[in-house]
XYZ file of C-alpha atoms in Angstrom:
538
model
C -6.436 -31.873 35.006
C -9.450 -32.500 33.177
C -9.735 -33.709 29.941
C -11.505 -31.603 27.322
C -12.508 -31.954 23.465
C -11.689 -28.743 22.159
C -10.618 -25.732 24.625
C -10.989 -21.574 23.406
C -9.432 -18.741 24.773
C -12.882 -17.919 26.372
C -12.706 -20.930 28.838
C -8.740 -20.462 29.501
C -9.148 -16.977 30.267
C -12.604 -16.074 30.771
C -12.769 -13.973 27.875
C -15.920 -13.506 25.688
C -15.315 -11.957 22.510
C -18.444 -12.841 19.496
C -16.226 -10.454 17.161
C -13.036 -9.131 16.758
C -12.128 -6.193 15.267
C -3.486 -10.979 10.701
C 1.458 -10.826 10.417
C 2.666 -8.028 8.528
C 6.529 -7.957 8.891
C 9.641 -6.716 7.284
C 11.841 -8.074 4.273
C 14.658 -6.323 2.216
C 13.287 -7.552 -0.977
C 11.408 -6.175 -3.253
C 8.068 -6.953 -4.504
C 6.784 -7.503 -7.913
C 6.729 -4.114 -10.294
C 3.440 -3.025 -11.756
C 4.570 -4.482 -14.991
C 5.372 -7.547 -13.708
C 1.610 -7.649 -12.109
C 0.348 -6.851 -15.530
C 1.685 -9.272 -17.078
C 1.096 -11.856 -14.425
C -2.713 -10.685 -14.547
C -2.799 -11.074 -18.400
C -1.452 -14.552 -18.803
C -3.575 -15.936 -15.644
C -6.986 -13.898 -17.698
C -7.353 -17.228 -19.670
C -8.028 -19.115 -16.824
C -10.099 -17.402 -14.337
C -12.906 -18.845 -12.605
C -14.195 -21.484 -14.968
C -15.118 -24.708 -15.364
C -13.432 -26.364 -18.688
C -15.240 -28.682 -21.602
C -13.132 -31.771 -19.264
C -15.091 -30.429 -15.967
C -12.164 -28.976 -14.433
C -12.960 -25.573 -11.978
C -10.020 -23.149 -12.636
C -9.650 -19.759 -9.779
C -7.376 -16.990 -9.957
C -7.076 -14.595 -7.032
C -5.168 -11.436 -6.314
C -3.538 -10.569 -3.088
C -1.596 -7.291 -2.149
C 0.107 -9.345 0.744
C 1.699 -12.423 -0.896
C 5.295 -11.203 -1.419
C 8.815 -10.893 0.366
C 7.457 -7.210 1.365
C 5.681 -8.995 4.129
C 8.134 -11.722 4.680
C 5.655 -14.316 2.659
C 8.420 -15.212 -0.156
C 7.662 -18.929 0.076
C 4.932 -21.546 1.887
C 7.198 -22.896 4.026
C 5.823 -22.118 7.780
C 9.285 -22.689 9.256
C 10.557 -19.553 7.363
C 9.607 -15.905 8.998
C 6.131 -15.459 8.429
C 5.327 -17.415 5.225
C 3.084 -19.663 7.780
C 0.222 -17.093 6.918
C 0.345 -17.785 2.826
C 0.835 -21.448 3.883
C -2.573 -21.766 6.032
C -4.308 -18.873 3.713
C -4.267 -20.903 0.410
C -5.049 -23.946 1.569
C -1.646 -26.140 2.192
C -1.304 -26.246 5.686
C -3.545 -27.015 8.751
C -2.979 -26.531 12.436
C -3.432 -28.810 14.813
C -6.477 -26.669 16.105
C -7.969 -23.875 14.582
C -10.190 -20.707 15.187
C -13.656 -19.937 14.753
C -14.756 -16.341 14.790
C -15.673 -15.981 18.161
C -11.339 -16.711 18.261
C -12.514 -20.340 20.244
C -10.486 -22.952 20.025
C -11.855 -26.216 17.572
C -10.280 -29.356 16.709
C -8.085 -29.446 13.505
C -5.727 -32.127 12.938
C -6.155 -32.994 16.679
C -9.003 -34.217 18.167
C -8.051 -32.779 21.904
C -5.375 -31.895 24.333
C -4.994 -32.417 27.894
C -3.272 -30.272 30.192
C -1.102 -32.698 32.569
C 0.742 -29.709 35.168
C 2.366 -26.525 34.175
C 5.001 -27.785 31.993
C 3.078 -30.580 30.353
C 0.342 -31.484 27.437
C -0.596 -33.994 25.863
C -2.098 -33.668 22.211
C -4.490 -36.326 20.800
C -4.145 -36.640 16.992
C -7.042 -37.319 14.679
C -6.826 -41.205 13.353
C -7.737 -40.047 9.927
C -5.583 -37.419 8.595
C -3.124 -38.089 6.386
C -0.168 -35.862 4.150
C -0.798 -34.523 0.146
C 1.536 -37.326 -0.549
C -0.378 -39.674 1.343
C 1.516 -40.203 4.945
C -0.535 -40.588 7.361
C -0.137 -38.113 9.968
C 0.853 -39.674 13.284
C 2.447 -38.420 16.121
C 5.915 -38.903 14.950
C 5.404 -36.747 11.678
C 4.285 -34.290 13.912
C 7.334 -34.216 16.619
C 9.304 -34.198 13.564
C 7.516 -30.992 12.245
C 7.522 -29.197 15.607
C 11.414 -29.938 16.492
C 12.108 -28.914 12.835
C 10.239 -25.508 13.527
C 12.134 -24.486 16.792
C 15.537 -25.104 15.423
C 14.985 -22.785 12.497
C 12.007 -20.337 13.917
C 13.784 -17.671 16.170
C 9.741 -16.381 17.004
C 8.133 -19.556 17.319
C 10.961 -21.420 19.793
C 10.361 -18.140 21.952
C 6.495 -18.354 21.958
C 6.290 -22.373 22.483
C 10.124 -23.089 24.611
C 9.483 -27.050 24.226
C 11.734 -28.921 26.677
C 11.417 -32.082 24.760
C 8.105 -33.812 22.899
C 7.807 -37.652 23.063
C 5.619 -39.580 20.425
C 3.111 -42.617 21.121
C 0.673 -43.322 17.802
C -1.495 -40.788 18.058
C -0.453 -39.168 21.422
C 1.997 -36.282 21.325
C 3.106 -35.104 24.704
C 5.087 -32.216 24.913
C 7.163 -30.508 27.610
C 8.445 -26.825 28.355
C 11.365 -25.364 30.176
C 9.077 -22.843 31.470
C 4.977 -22.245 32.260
C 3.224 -21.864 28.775
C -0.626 -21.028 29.642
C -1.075 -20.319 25.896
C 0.655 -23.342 24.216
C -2.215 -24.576 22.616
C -3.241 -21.112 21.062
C 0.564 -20.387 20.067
C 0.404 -23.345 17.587
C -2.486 -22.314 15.981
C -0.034 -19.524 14.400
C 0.523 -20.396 11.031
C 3.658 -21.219 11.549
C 2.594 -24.200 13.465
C 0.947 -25.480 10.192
C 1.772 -29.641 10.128
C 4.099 -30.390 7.114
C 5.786 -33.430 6.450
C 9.465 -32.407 7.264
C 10.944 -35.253 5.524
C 9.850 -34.245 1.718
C 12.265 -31.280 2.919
C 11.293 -27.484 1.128
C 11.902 -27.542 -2.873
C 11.961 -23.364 -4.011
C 9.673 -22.846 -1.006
C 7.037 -25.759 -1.700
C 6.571 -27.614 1.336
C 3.903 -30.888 1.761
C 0.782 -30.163 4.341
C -2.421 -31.919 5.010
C -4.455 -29.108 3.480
C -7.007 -29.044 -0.134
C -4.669 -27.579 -2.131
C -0.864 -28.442 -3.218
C 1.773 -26.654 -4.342
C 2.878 -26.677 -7.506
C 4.920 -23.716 -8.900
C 6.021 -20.392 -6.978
C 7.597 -17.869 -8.041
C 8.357 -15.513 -5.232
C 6.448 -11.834 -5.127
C 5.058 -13.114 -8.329
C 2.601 -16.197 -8.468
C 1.947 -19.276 -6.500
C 0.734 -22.496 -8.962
C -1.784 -25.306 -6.865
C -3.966 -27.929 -7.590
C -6.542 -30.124 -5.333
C -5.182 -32.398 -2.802
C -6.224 -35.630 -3.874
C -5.969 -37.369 -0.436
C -7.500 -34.505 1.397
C -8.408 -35.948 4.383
C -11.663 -33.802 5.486
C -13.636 -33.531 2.331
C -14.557 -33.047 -1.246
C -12.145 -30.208 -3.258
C -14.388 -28.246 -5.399
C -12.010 -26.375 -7.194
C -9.247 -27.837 -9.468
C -6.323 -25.515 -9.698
C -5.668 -22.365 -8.527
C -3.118 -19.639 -8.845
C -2.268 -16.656 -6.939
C -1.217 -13.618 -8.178
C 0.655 -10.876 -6.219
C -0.240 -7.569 -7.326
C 1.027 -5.000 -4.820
C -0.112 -2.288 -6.056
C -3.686 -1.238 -5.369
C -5.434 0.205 -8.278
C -3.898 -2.538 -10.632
C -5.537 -4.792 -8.013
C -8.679 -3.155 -8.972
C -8.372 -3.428 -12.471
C -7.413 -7.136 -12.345
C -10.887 -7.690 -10.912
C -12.848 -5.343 -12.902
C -11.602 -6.900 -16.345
C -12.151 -10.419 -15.131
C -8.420 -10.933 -14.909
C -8.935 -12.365 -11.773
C -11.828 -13.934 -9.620
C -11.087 -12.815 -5.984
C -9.118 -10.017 -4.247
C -7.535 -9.418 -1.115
C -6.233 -5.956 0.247
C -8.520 -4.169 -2.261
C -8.141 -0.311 -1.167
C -11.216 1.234 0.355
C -11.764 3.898 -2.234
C -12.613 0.923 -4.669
C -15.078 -0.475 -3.269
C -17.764 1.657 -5.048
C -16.677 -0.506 -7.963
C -17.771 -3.449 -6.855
C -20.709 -2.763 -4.920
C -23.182 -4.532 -7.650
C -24.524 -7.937 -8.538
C -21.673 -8.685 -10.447
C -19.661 -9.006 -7.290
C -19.660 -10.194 -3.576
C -18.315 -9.174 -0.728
C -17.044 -11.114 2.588
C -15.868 -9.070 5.912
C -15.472 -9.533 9.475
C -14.017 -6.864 11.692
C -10.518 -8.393 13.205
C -7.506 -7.397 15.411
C -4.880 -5.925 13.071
C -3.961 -3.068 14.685
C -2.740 -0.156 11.864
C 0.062 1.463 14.683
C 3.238 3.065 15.234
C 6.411 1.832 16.845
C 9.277 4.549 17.969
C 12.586 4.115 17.573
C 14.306 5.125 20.972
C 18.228 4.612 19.173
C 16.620 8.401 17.667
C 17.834 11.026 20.147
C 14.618 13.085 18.992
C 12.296 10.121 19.335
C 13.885 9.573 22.863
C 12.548 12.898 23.761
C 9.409 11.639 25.998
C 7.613 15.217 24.886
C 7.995 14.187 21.315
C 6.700 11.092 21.735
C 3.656 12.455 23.898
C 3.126 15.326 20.547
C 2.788 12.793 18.281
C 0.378 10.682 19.808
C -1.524 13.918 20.372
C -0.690 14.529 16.255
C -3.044 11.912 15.096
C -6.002 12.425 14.086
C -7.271 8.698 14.315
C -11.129 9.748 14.014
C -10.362 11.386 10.787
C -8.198 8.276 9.222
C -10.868 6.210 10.413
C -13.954 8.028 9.092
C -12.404 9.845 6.303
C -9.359 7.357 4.832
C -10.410 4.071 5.439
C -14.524 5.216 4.898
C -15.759 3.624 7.690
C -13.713 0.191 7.329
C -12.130 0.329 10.161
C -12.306 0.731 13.979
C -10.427 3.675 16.029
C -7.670 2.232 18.294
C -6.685 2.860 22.182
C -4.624 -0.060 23.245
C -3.035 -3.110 21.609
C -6.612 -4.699 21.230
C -10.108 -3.932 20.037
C -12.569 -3.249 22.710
C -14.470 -7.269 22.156
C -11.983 -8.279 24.636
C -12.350 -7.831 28.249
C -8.641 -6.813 28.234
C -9.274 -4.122 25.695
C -8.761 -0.536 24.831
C -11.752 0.467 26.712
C -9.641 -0.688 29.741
C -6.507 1.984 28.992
C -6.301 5.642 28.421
C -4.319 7.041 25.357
C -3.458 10.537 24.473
C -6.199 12.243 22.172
C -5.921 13.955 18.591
C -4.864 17.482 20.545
C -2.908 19.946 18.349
C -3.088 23.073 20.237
C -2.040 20.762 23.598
C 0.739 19.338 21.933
C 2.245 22.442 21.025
C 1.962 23.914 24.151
C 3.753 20.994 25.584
C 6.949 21.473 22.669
C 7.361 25.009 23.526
C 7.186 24.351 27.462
C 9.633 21.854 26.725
C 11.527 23.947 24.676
C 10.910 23.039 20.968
C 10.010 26.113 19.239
C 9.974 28.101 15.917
C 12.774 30.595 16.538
C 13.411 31.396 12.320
C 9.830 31.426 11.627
C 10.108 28.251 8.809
C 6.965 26.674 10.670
C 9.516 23.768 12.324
C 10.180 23.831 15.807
C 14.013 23.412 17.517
C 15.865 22.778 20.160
C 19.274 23.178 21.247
C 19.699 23.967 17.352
C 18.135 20.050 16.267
C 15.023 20.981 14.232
C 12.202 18.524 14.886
C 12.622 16.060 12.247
C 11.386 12.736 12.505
C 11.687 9.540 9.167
C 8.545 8.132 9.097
C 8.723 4.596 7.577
C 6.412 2.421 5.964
C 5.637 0.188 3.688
C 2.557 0.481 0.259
C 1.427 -2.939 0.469
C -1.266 -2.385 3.023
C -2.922 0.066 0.899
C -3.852 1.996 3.826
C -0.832 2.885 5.574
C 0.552 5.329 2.640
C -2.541 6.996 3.561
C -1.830 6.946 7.536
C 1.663 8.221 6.476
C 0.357 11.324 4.360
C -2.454 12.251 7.323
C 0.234 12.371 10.020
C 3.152 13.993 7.968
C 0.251 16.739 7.784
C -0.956 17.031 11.434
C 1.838 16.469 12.280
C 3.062 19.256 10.061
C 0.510 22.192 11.855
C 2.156 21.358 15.367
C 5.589 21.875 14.004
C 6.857 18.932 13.018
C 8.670 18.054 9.712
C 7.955 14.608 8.723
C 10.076 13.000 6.172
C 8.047 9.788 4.648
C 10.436 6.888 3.437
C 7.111 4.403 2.260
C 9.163 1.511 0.719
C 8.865 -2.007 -0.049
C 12.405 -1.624 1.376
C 10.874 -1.107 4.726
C 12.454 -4.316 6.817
C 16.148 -2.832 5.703
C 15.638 0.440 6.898
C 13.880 -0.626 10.782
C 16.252 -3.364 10.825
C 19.178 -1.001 11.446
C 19.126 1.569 15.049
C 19.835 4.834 13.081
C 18.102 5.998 9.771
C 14.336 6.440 10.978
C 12.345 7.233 13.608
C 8.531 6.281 13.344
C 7.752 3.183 11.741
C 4.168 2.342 10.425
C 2.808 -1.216 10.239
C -0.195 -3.624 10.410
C -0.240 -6.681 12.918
C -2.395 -8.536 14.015
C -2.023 -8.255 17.785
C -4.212 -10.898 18.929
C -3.766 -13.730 16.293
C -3.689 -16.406 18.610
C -6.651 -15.535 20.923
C -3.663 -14.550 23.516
C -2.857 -11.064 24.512
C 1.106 -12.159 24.946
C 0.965 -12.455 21.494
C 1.704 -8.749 20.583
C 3.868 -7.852 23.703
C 6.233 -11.099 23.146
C 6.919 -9.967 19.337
C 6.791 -5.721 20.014
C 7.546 -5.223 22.994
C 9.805 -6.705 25.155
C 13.596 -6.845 25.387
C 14.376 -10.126 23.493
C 11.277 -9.629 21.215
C 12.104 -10.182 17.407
C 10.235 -7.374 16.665
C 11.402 -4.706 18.898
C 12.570 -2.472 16.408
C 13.181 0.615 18.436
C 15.113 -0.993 21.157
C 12.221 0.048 23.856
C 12.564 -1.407 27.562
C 10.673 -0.759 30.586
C 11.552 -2.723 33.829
C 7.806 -2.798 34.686
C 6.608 -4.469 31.969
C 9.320 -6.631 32.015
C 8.089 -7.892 35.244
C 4.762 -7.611 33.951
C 5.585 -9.955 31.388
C 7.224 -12.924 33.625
C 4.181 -12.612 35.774
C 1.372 -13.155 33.114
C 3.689 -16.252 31.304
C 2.978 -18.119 34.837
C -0.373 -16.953 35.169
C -2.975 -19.736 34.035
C -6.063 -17.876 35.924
C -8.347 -16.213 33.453
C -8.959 -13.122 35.364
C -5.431 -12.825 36.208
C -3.953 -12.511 32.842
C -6.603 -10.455 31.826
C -5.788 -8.002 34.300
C -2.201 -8.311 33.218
C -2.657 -7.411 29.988
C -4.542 -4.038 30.953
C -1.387 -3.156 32.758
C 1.080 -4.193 30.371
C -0.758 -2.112 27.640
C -0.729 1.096 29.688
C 2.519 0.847 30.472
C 3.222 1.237 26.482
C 0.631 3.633 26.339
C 2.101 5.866 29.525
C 5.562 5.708 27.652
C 3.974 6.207 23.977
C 6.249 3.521 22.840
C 3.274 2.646 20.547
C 0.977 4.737 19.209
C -2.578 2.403 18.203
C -4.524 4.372 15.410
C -6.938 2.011 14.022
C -8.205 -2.022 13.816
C -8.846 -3.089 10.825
C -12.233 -4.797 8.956
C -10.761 -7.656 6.692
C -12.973 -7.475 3.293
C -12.498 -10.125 0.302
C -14.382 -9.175 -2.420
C -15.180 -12.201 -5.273
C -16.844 -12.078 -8.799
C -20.559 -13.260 -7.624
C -20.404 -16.648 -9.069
C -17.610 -17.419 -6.888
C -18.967 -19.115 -3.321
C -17.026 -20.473 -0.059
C -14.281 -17.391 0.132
C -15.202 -16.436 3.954
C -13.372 -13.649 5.698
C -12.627 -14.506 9.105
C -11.508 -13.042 12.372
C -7.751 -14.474 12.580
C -7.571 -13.530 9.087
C -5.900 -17.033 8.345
C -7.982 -19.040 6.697
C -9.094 -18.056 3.017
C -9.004 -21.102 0.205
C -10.545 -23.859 1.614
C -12.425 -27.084 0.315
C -15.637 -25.182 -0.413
C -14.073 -22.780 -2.206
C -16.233 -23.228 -5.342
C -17.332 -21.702 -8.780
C -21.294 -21.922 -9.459
């Protein structure tokens, strides 16, 4: 096959997308108390963004995300889905990368060719080299990737290498099965290029990125300085240090005092705060998807009328316009409506109250002692709605449901934990869970049905299955025709959508907001990249 420079998802699949509308998982640790933040916040106040009597450019930022809540207890992109802290501060690179049009550039690799179905061949850039120095060759690479597959359950699904030979600068590797999206799977974070043999000190691995590692303390603080052998640039900023501070209004306050410089995962209600000179804001609409996955171990949730009345119990117009204030995009399917595989392509249930309880009592849930919650066969309609308060939005999808969900005859129990990954880990003990992916990370719409949805995915919490989109699935992972798997993915999202095996409430618009002397902290439509070497402080 031809040769080609650099490759996006628009050319493999015929896709245009100019704007999008990022991998929140599970953990059973907790994060960081509010003390713990405080204090954290008031040590790191002496050395927000400033430049020092020796020249030296010091930044603090904030992040609601960085903790073992979201399975980010370390940088190390071989462990669950600390890839995304990796390639968001700045210590790992892929080997290509995504602009915000989700195209495919050149990263660490200058091109790939694709030789036949099963085979690709990556050409390195000559000048890249290691923080410590190495030079990144082919070997350090095959040595990354073989590394990552041995100890990644997700990633040695997504990429199933066969074998990966090494020649200078040429890395050619194989798979046991058709891979259309190989190239876009390794732009996941945790396909960020470390040096494998300084091995992973208390979580601190060595990338090719502008930052290093220094110190981490997990759920707590990450320490970094400037890569002095960055390969692709000048490092504006000294040191940095990252600060997890869960909760949201402490986040807030962190920013307002001048405790920190930058935040991430600010909650909507305050931005008023910031809207003035002294502070900027960066935002790009993306594909996190705010949704619900059922638990079909529940014999209530395995009721298909329940599922059906709760899908008709949210109001996502109202969480949208109301909750989020506008910051956010209501959801059909598993992806915004930029792509040509889309939710305008599906149908969904609508926000229908009066329908859905109609359907209940046809199906025979209803209110036979008057208490305003329905039965049947003597099981009142319960379900455990689980979540988690990092994303500061999703305690606020859990309180809008729990009461439309309430005037339909429902009683919702809400379990919102840092605890969440425990709890959804297990078949029995809830029955909704509420999360935030990002469901098209990798330009690829696999992406969200190989993690969610499928019988071997890692993240099929409930236990779903449906033959169909089983077959579905096996079709579109041998379909390398751009229409094709476009089509494919319409089907295999209505299929979830007929079952109401997910329920897709909202997209999200990724906002940073810095102190307005801070330049070169972008948001962007992966929502991967964040400090970078033009980070700077003016």
């Amino acid at each position: 096959m031809k040769k080609r420079k650099l490759l996006s998802f628009a050319l493999i699949l015929g896709i245009t997308c100019s704007t999008l509308f990022s991998a929140c998982g599970t953990t059973s640790q907790s994060s960081a108390n509010e003390s713990t933040e405080a204090a954290a916040t008031e040590e790191a106040s002496e050395e927000t963004a400033e430049t020092t009597s020796d020249g030296t450019k010091k930044f603090v930022f904030g992040d609601t995300t960085f903790n073992a809540e979201n399975e980010e207890s370390n940088v190390d992109p071989h462990e669950a889905y600390c890839g995304w802290a990796c390639i968001r501060y700045g210590v790992g690179e892929t080997l290509f990368k995504f602009n915000d049009s989700m195209e495919l550039e050149p990263w660490v690799a200058e091109s790939y060719e694709n030789i036949d179905e099963l085979t690709w061949k990556i050409t390195l850039k000559d000048n890249v080299t290691f923080s410590n120095g190495k030079s990144v060759d082919a070997e350090a690479v095959k040595a990354c990737f073989e590394d990552l597959v041995a100890v990644h359950e997700r990633a040695a699904g997504d990429l199933a290498i066969d074998s990966i030979e090494a020649d200078g600068l040429e890395l050619t590797i194989k798979t046991t099965t058709p891979k259309p999206a190989l190239i876009n799977s390794l732009c996941d974070p945790y396909g960020c290029i470390i040096d494998v043999t300084e091995g992973n000190a208390d979580g601190i691995v060595v990338g090719t990125g502008p930052f290093v590692a220094t110190e981490l303390v997990t759920s707590d603080h990450l320490n970094l300085v400037k890569n002095e052998n960055y390969w692709n640039g000048t490092v504006n900023v000294d040191e940095v240090t990252v600060l997890c501070i869960t909760d949201g209004d402490t986040l807030a306050l962190a920013l307002q005092s001048g405790d920190i410089d930058a935040a991430y995962g600010m909650a909507y209600a305050s931005y008023p705060l910031f809207e003035n000179d002294d502070y900027a804001f960066t935002s790009i609409a993306t594909s996190r998807a705010f949704y619900l996955q059922m638990n079909y171990n529940s014999s209530v949730i395995a009721d298909d009328t329940v599922r059906k009345a709760i899908a008709m119990g949210i109001d996502k117009e109202s969480f949208v316009g109301t909750l989020l204030d506008g910051y956010g995009y209501v959801g059909t399917g598993a992806f915004p409506d930029t792509f040509s595989f889309g939710g305008e392509n599906v149908t969904t249930e609508s926000y229908d109250p009066e329908g859905a309880k109609q359907l209940l009592e046809e199906a025979g849930w209803v209110d036979t002692d008057g208490d305003g919650i329905r039965e049947k066969d003597g099981e009142p309609l319960k379900i455990t709605w689980v979540s988690y308060p990092s994303r500061q939005e999703l305690p606020l999808l859990a309180e809008s449901a729990q009461a439309t969900l309430k005037e339909i005859g429902f009683d919702v129990e809400l379990n919102v934990t840092s605890d969440h990954g425990t709890i959804v880990s297990e078949s029995e003990g809830w029955d909704v869970y509420a999360a935030a992916f990002v469901t098209c990370g990798v330009g690829d719409p696999m992406y969200f049905f190989t993690t969610h949805c499928l019988s071997d995915s890692t993240k099929n919490r409930g236990n779903y299955h449906n033959d169909d989109l089983e077959a579905l699935a096996t079709e579109m992972n041998s379909t390398f025709d751009a229409e094709g798997r476009s089509d494919l993915a319409i089907k295999m999202q209505q299929e979830i959508l007929d079952d109401n095996a997910f329920v897709f409430c909202s997209f999200l618009k990724m906002s940073m907001i810095t102190k307005s002397n801070v330049t070169g902290l972008t948001a962007h439509a992966c929502d991967y990249y964040e400090l970078t070497a033009d980070l700077d402080i003016n």
